[in-house]
Amino acid sequence: MIFGFAVVVAGAALLVALWSFVQSVRNRLPDTLLLVALGGVELLLVAQLVVGIVLLASGEKPGSVATYLAYLIGCLVVLPVGAMWALAERSRSSTVVLGIACLAIPVMVLRLNEVWSGASA
């Protein structure tokens, strides 16, 4: 993993999470701009997936390849599921759901880096 890029991904997700929670406190529904920001984070996650696969293909190995791949792919799923839930409900709590989904990303990226460093459990 490229640590600096992981920090960028986690930071972007945290900023969108903060924005989501502020919108919730302001009693706002998820708007187009927030969804575009989520899309930006998702693009960063796709880039992270590509980088991760390229690193694996180049011969570098994490502590557990299966766990590493599960976190790489799992990161991609969290935001779309949160967005689908938020768009289906369209309430103040749906904005909170988006914030929570964004908070899950830095946790998963941290774990991804731990697995890359050799922690397999």
PDB file of C-alpha atoms in Angstrom:
ATOM      1  CA  MET A   1       0.000   0.000   0.000  1.00  0.00           C
ATOM      2  CA  ILE A   2       1.025   3.546  -0.607  1.00  0.00           C
ATOM      3  CA  PHE A   3       0.672   5.165   2.801  1.00  0.00           C
ATOM      4  CA  GLY A   4       0.300   8.737   1.525  1.00  0.00           C
ATOM      5  CA  PHE A   5      -2.511   7.780  -0.828  1.00  0.00           C
ATOM      6  CA  ALA A   6      -4.252   5.868   1.970  1.00  0.00           C
ATOM      7  CA  VAL A   7      -4.111   9.029   4.092  1.00  0.00           C
ATOM      8  CA  VAL A   8      -5.692  11.028   1.248  1.00  0.00           C
ATOM      9  CA  VAL A   9      -8.505   8.468   0.889  1.00  0.00           C
ATOM     10  CA  ALA A  10      -9.155   8.384   4.639  1.00  0.00           C
ATOM     11  CA  GLY A  11      -9.009  12.185   4.903  1.00  0.00           C
ATOM     12  CA  ALA A  12     -11.443  12.679   2.035  1.00  0.00           C
ATOM     13  CA  ALA A  13     -13.862  10.197   3.591  1.00  0.00           C
ATOM     14  CA  LEU A  14     -13.617  11.965   6.952  1.00  0.00           C
ATOM     15  CA  LEU A  15     -14.336  15.348   5.354  1.00  0.00           C
ATOM     16  CA  VAL A  16     -17.433  13.990   3.594  1.00  0.00           C
ATOM     17  CA  ALA A  17     -18.523  12.332   6.852  1.00  0.00           C
ATOM     18  CA  LEU A  18     -18.221  15.656   8.668  1.00  0.00           C
ATOM     19  CA  TRP A  19     -20.166  17.356   5.899  1.00  0.00           C
ATOM     20  CA  SER A  20     -22.896  14.700   6.154  1.00  0.00           C
ATOM     21  CA  PHE A  21     -23.223  15.163   9.900  1.00  0.00           C
ATOM     22  CA  VAL A  22     -23.357  18.957   9.556  1.00  0.00           C
ATOM     23  CA  GLN A  23     -26.097  18.558   6.944  1.00  0.00           C
ATOM     24  CA  SER A  24     -27.981  16.276   9.331  1.00  0.00           C
ATOM     25  CA  VAL A  25     -27.741  18.788  12.187  1.00  0.00           C
ATOM     26  CA  ARG A  26     -29.038  21.431   9.773  1.00  0.00           C
ATOM     27  CA  ASN A  27     -31.963  19.063   9.056  1.00  0.00           C
ATOM     28  CA  ARG A  28     -31.036  18.755   5.375  1.00  0.00           C
ATOM     29  CA  LEU A  29     -31.606  15.820   3.070  1.00  0.00           C
ATOM     30  CA  PRO A  30     -28.728  14.372   1.045  1.00  0.00           C
ATOM     31  CA  ASP A  31     -28.299  16.755  -1.867  1.00  0.00           C
ATOM     32  CA  THR A  32     -26.584  16.421  -5.225  1.00  0.00           C
ATOM     33  CA  LEU A  33     -23.378  18.063  -4.042  1.00  0.00           C
ATOM     34  CA  LEU A  34     -23.033  15.605  -1.147  1.00  0.00           C
ATOM     35  CA  LEU A  35     -23.644  12.683  -3.497  1.00  0.00           C
ATOM     36  CA  VAL A  36     -21.005  14.046  -5.886  1.00  0.00           C
ATOM     37  CA  ALA A  37     -18.550  14.212  -2.973  1.00  0.00           C
ATOM     38  CA  LEU A  38     -19.386  10.582  -2.170  1.00  0.00           C
ATOM     39  CA  GLY A  39     -18.682   9.752  -5.807  1.00  0.00           C
ATOM     40  CA  GLY A  40     -15.295  11.441  -5.483  1.00  0.00           C
ATOM     41  CA  VAL A  41     -14.417   9.304  -2.480  1.00  0.00           C
ATOM     42  CA  GLU A  42     -15.596   6.239  -4.385  1.00  0.00           C
ATOM     43  CA  LEU A  43     -13.274   7.153  -7.282  1.00  0.00           C
ATOM     44  CA  LEU A  44     -10.396   7.369  -4.808  1.00  0.00           C
ATOM     45  CA  LEU A  45     -11.356   3.910  -3.559  1.00  0.00           C
ATOM     46  CA  VAL A  46     -11.351   2.554  -7.120  1.00  0.00           C
ATOM     47  CA  ALA A  47      -7.872   4.026  -7.593  1.00  0.00           C
ATOM     48  CA  GLN A  48      -6.827   2.383  -4.318  1.00  0.00           C
ATOM     49  CA  LEU A  49      -8.114  -0.948  -5.635  1.00  0.00           C
ATOM     50  CA  VAL A  50      -6.123  -0.550  -8.856  1.00  0.00           C
ATOM     51  CA  VAL A  51      -2.963   0.384  -6.936  1.00  0.00           C
ATOM     52  CA  GLY A  52      -3.464  -2.558  -4.581  1.00  0.00           C
ATOM     53  CA  ILE A  53      -3.872  -5.028  -7.428  1.00  0.00           C
ATOM     54  CA  VAL A  54      -0.853  -3.601  -9.276  1.00  0.00           C
ATOM     55  CA  LEU A  55       1.234  -3.998  -6.126  1.00  0.00           C
ATOM     56  CA  LEU A  56       0.089  -7.609  -5.788  1.00  0.00           C
ATOM     57  CA  ALA A  57       0.829  -8.280  -9.455  1.00  0.00           C
ATOM     58  CA  SER A  58       4.320  -6.802  -9.079  1.00  0.00           C
ATOM     59  CA  GLY A  59       5.164  -9.451  -6.513  1.00  0.00           C
ATOM     60  CA  GLU A  60       4.663  -7.602  -3.243  1.00  0.00           C
ATOM     61  CA  LYS A  61       2.591  -9.558  -0.731  1.00  0.00           C
ATOM     62  CA  PRO A  62       0.591  -8.510   2.330  1.00  0.00           C
ATOM     63  CA  GLY A  63       0.314 -10.560   5.526  1.00  0.00           C
ATOM     64  CA  SER A  64      -2.827 -12.255   4.195  1.00  0.00           C
ATOM     65  CA  VAL A  65      -3.751 -11.913   0.544  1.00  0.00           C
ATOM     66  CA  ALA A  66      -7.360 -13.024   1.108  1.00  0.00           C
ATOM     67  CA  THR A  67      -7.931 -10.528   3.923  1.00  0.00           C
ATOM     68  CA  TYR A  68      -6.237  -7.784   1.929  1.00  0.00           C
ATOM     69  CA  LEU A  69      -8.443  -8.395  -1.113  1.00  0.00           C
ATOM     70  CA  ALA A  70     -11.543  -8.571   1.086  1.00  0.00           C
ATOM     71  CA  TYR A  71     -10.798  -5.119   2.525  1.00  0.00           C
ATOM     72  CA  LEU A  72      -9.948  -3.683  -0.904  1.00  0.00           C
ATOM     73  CA  ILE A  73     -13.251  -4.882  -2.348  1.00  0.00           C
ATOM     74  CA  GLY A  74     -15.228  -4.205   0.844  1.00  0.00           C
ATOM     75  CA  CYS A  75     -14.182  -0.550   0.759  1.00  0.00           C
ATOM     76  CA  LEU A  76     -15.823  -0.238  -2.641  1.00  0.00           C
ATOM     77  CA  VAL A  77     -19.157  -1.597  -1.419  1.00  0.00           C
ATOM     78  CA  VAL A  78     -19.732   0.536   1.697  1.00  0.00           C
ATOM     79  CA  LEU A  79     -20.489   3.892   0.050  1.00  0.00           C
ATOM     80  CA  PRO A  80     -22.817   2.632  -2.700  1.00  0.00           C
ATOM     81  CA  VAL A  81     -24.835   0.644  -0.149  1.00  0.00           C
ATOM     82  CA  GLY A  82     -25.033   3.694   2.130  1.00  0.00           C
ATOM     83  CA  ALA A  83     -26.058   5.898  -0.793  1.00  0.00           C
ATOM     84  CA  MET A  84     -28.768   3.465  -1.923  1.00  0.00           C
ATOM     85  CA  TRP A  85     -30.137   3.355   1.619  1.00  0.00           C
ATOM     86  CA  ALA A  86     -30.033   7.151   1.899  1.00  0.00           C
ATOM     87  CA  LEU A  87     -31.743   7.677  -1.451  1.00  0.00           C
ATOM     88  CA  ALA A  88     -34.436   5.119  -0.641  1.00  0.00           C
ATOM     89  CA  GLU A  89     -35.306   6.814   2.657  1.00  0.00           C
ATOM     90  CA  ARG A  90     -34.620  10.520   1.926  1.00  0.00           C
ATOM     91  CA  SER A  91     -34.835  11.862   5.463  1.00  0.00           C
ATOM     92  CA  ARG A  92     -32.567  13.556   7.955  1.00  0.00           C
ATOM     93  CA  SER A  93     -31.427  10.155   9.186  1.00  0.00           C
ATOM     94  CA  SER A  94     -30.388   9.204   5.662  1.00  0.00           C
ATOM     95  CA  THR A  95     -27.771  11.945   5.831  1.00  0.00           C
ATOM     96  CA  VAL A  96     -26.491  10.348   9.041  1.00  0.00           C
ATOM     97  CA  VAL A  97     -26.313   6.987   7.238  1.00  0.00           C
ATOM     98  CA  LEU A  98     -24.046   8.569   4.630  1.00  0.00           C
ATOM     99  CA  GLY A  99     -21.844   9.990   7.377  1.00  0.00           C
ATOM    100  CA  ILE A 100     -21.548   6.622   9.080  1.00  0.00           C
ATOM    101  CA  ALA A 101     -20.705   4.948   5.761  1.00  0.00           C
ATOM    102  CA  CYS A 102     -17.963   7.527   5.262  1.00  0.00           C
ATOM    103  CA  LEU A 103     -16.625   6.886   8.774  1.00  0.00           C
ATOM    104  CA  ALA A 104     -16.280   3.197   7.944  1.00  0.00           C
ATOM    105  CA  ILE A 105     -13.848   3.980   5.118  1.00  0.00           C
ATOM    106  CA  PRO A 106     -10.920   5.293   7.229  1.00  0.00           C
ATOM    107  CA  VAL A 107     -11.311   2.307   9.556  1.00  0.00           C
ATOM    108  CA  MET A 108     -11.167  -0.092   6.616  1.00  0.00           C
ATOM    109  CA  VAL A 109      -8.212   1.762   5.073  1.00  0.00           C
ATOM    110  CA  LEU A 110      -6.363   1.586   8.402  1.00  0.00           C
ATOM    111  CA  ARG A 111      -7.004  -2.140   8.571  1.00  0.00           C
ATOM    112  CA  LEU A 112      -5.916  -2.486   4.933  1.00  0.00           C
ATOM    113  CA  ASN A 113      -2.579  -0.895   5.826  1.00  0.00           C
ATOM    114  CA  GLU A 114      -2.219  -3.158   8.863  1.00  0.00           C
ATOM    115  CA  VAL A 115      -2.791  -6.234   6.725  1.00  0.00           C
ATOM    116  CA  TRP A 116      -0.338  -4.946   4.133  1.00  0.00           C
ATOM    117  CA  SER A 117       2.261  -4.484   6.881  1.00  0.00           C
ATOM    118  CA  GLY A 118       1.974  -8.112   7.886  1.00  0.00           C
ATOM    119  CA  ALA A 119      -0.851  -8.362  10.412  1.00  0.00           C
ATOM    120  CA  SER A 120      -2.891 -11.322   9.183  1.00  0.00           C
ATOM    121  CA  ALA A 121      -5.415 -11.734  11.994  1.00  0.00           C
TER     122      ALA A 121
END
